[in-house]
Tab-separated table of C-alpha atoms and ligand atoms in Angstrom:
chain	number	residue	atom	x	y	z
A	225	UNK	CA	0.166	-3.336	-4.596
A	226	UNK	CA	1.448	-1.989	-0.946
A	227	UNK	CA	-0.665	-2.660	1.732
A	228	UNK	CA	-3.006	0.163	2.564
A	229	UNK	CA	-5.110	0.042	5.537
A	230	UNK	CA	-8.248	2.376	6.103
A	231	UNK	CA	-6.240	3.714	8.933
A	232	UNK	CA	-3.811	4.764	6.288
A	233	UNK	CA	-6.682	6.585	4.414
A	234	UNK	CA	-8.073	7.870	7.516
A	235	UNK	CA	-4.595	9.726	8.324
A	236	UNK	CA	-4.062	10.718	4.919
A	237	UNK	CA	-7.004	12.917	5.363
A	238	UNK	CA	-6.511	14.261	8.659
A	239	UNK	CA	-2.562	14.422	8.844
A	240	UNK	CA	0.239	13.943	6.230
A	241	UNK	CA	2.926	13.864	8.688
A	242	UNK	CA	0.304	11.268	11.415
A	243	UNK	CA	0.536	8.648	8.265
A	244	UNK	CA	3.793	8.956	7.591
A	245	UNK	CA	4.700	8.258	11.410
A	246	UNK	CA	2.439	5.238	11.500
A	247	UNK	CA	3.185	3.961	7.924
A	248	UNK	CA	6.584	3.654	9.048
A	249	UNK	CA	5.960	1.835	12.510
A	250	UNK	CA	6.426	4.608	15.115
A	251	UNK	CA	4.160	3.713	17.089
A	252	UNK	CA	3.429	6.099	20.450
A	253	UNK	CA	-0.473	4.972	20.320
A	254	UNK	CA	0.428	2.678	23.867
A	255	UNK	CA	-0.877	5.450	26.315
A	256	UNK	CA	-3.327	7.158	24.125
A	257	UNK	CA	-6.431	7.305	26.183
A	258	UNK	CA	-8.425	8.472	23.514
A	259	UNK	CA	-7.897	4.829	21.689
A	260	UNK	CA	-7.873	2.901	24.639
A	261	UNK	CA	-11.535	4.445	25.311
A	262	UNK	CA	-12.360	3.553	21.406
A	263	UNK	CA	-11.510	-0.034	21.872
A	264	UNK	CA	-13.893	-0.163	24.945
A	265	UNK	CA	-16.561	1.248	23.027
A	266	UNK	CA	-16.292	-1.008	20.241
A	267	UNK	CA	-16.064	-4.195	21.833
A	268	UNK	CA	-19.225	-3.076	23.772
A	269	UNK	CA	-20.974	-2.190	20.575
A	270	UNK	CA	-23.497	-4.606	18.501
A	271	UNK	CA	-22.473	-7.570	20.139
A	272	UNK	CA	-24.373	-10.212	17.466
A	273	UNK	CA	-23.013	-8.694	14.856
A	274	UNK	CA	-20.265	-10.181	12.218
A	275	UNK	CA	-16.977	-8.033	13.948
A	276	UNK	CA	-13.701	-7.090	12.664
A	277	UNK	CA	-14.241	-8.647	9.311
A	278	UNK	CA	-11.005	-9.037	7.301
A	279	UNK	CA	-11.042	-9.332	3.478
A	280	UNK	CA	-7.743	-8.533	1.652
A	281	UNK	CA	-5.387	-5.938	3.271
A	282	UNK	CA	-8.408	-3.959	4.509
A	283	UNK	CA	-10.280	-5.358	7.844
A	284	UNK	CA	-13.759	-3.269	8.702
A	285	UNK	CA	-15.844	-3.294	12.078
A	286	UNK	CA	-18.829	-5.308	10.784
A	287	UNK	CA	-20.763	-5.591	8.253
A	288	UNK	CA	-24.519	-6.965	7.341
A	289	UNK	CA	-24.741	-9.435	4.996
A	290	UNK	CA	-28.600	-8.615	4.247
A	291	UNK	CA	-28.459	-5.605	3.541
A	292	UNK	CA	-24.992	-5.817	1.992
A	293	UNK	CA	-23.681	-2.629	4.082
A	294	UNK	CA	-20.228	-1.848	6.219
A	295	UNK	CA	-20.163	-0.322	9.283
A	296	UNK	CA	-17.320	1.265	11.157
A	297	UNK	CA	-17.869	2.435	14.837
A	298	UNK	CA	-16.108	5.614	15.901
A	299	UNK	CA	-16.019	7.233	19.572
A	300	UNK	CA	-16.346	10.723	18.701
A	301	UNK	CA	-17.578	12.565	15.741
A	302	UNK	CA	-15.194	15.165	15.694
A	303	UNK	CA	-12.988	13.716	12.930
A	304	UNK	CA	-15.888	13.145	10.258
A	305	UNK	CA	-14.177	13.726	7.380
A	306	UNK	CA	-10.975	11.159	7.671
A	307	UNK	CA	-13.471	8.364	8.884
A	308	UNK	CA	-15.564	9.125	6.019
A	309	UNK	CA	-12.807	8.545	3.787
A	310	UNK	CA	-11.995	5.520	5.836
A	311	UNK	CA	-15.007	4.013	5.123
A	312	UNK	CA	-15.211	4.987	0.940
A	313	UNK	CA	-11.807	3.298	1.017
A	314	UNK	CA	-13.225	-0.169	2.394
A	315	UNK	CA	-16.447	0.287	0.032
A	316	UNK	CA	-13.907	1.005	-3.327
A	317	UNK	CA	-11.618	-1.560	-2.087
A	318	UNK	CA	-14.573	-4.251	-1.969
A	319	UNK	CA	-15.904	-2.919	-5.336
A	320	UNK	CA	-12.465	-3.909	-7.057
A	321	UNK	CA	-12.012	-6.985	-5.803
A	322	UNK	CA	-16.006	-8.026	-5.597
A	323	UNK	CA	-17.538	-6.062	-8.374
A	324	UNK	CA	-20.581	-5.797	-5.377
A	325	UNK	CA	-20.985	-1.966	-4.684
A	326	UNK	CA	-21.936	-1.307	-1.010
A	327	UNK	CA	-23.041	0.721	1.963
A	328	UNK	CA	-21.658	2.452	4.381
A	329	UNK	CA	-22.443	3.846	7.944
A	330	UNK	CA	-20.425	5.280	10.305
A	331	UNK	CA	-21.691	4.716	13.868
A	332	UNK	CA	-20.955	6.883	16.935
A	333	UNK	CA	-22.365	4.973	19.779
A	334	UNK	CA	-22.059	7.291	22.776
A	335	UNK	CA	-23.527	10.343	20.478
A	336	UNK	CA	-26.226	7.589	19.746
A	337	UNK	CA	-25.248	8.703	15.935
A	338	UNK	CA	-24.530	7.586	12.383
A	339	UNK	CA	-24.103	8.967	9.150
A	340	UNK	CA	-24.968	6.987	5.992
A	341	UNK	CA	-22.300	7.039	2.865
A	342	UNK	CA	-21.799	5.748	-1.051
A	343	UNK	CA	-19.453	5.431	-3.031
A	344	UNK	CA	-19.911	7.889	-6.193
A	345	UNK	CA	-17.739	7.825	-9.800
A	346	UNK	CA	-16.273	10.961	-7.884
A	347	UNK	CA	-15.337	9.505	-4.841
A	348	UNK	CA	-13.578	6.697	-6.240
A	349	UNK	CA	-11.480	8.494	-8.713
A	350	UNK	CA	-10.617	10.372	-5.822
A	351	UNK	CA	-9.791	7.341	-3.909
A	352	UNK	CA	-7.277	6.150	-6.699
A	353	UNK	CA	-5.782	9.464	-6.379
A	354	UNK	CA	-5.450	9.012	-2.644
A	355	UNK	CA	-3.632	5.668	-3.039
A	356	UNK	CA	-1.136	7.134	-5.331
A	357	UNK	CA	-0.315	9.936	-3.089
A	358	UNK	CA	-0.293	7.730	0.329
A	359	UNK	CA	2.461	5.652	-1.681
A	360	UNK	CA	4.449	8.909	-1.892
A	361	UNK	CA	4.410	10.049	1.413
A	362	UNK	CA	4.945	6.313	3.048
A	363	UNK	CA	8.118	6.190	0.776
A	364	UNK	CA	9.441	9.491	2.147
A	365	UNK	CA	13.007	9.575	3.677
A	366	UNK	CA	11.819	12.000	6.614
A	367	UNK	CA	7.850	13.135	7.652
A	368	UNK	CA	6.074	15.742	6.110
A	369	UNK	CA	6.566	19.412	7.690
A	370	UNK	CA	4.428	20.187	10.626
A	371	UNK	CA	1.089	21.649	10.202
A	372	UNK	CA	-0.645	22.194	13.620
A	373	UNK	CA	-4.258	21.457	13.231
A	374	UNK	CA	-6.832	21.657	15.896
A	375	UNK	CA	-6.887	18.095	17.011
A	376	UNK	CA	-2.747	18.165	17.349
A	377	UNK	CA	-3.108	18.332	20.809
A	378	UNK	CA	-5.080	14.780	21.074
A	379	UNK	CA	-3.022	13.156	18.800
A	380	UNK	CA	-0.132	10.258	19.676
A	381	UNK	CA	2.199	11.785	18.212
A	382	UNK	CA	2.314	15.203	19.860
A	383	UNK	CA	4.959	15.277	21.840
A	384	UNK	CA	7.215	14.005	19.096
A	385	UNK	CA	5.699	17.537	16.920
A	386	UNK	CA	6.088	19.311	20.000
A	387	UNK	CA	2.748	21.184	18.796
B	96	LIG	S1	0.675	16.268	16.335
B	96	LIG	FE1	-0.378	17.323	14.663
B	96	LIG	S2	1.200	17.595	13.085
B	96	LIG	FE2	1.977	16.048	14.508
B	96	LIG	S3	1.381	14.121	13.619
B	96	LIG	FE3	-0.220	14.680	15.044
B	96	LIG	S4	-1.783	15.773	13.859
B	96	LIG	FE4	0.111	15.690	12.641
């Protein structure tokens, strides 16, 4: 199998054409202020905690081993819905290779929020149909078409969209 990050996932979601710029390794993320604040944030966040845990070709923020749950810390929850993805990708991914089904928060420190997920028989059939589909676009000879969204503006990769 390819490697598929959660970032992967997580731009599937929100942008086609975002994945298919970072799958391929054009990278314009160096003056992004957005992820530079992000970092900060995260390395500031639960410092006793198990970080940047790494199992297979997926690598998470932390997790808890007692109460066998993932976490992944985000600066802002204005993208909900790719993070949330995100995160069922790192809970299916564990399931396959563990058999151990998990939790999952997300974790929005400066909103002093989180958001609790599972995965569900739906969620990871949808998953597997999410893999098959990221391996499609990543193979692509040129991006997928431009289709302005709301957070175009924030994004890395603006100025090459001209959005
Ligand atoms: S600027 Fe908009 S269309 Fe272009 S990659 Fe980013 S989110 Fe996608």
């Amino acid at each position: 199998m390819e490697r598929i990050t959660g970032v992967m996932v997580q731009y599937y979601i929100s942008c086609e054409r975002e994945l298919w710029f970072f799958a391929n390794q054009i990278n314009m993320n160096y003056d992004n202020e957005d992820i530079l604040i992000g970092r900060i944030i995260h390395e500031k966040s639960y410092s006793r905690e198990r970080k940047n845990v790494k199992f297979g070709d997926v690598s998470f923020d932390f997790i808890k081993d007692k109460n066998l749950t993932v976490f992944e810390i985000k600066k802002s929850s204005k993208l909900t819905e790719p993070v949330k993805y995100q995160l069922y990708y790192y809970l299916w991914y564990i399931k396959k290779f563990t058999g151990k089904k998990l939790n999952g928060v997300i974790v929005y420190p400066k909103e002093k929020k989180r958001e609790r997920i599972k995965l569900t028989p739906k969620i990871e059939d949808e998953i597997e149909k999410i893999l098959v589909k990221i391996k499609k676009i990543i193979k692509m000879e040129t991006p997928p078409s431009i289709k302005v969204k709301p957070y175009c503006k924030r994004c890395s990769y603006h100025e090459f969209c001209m959005v």
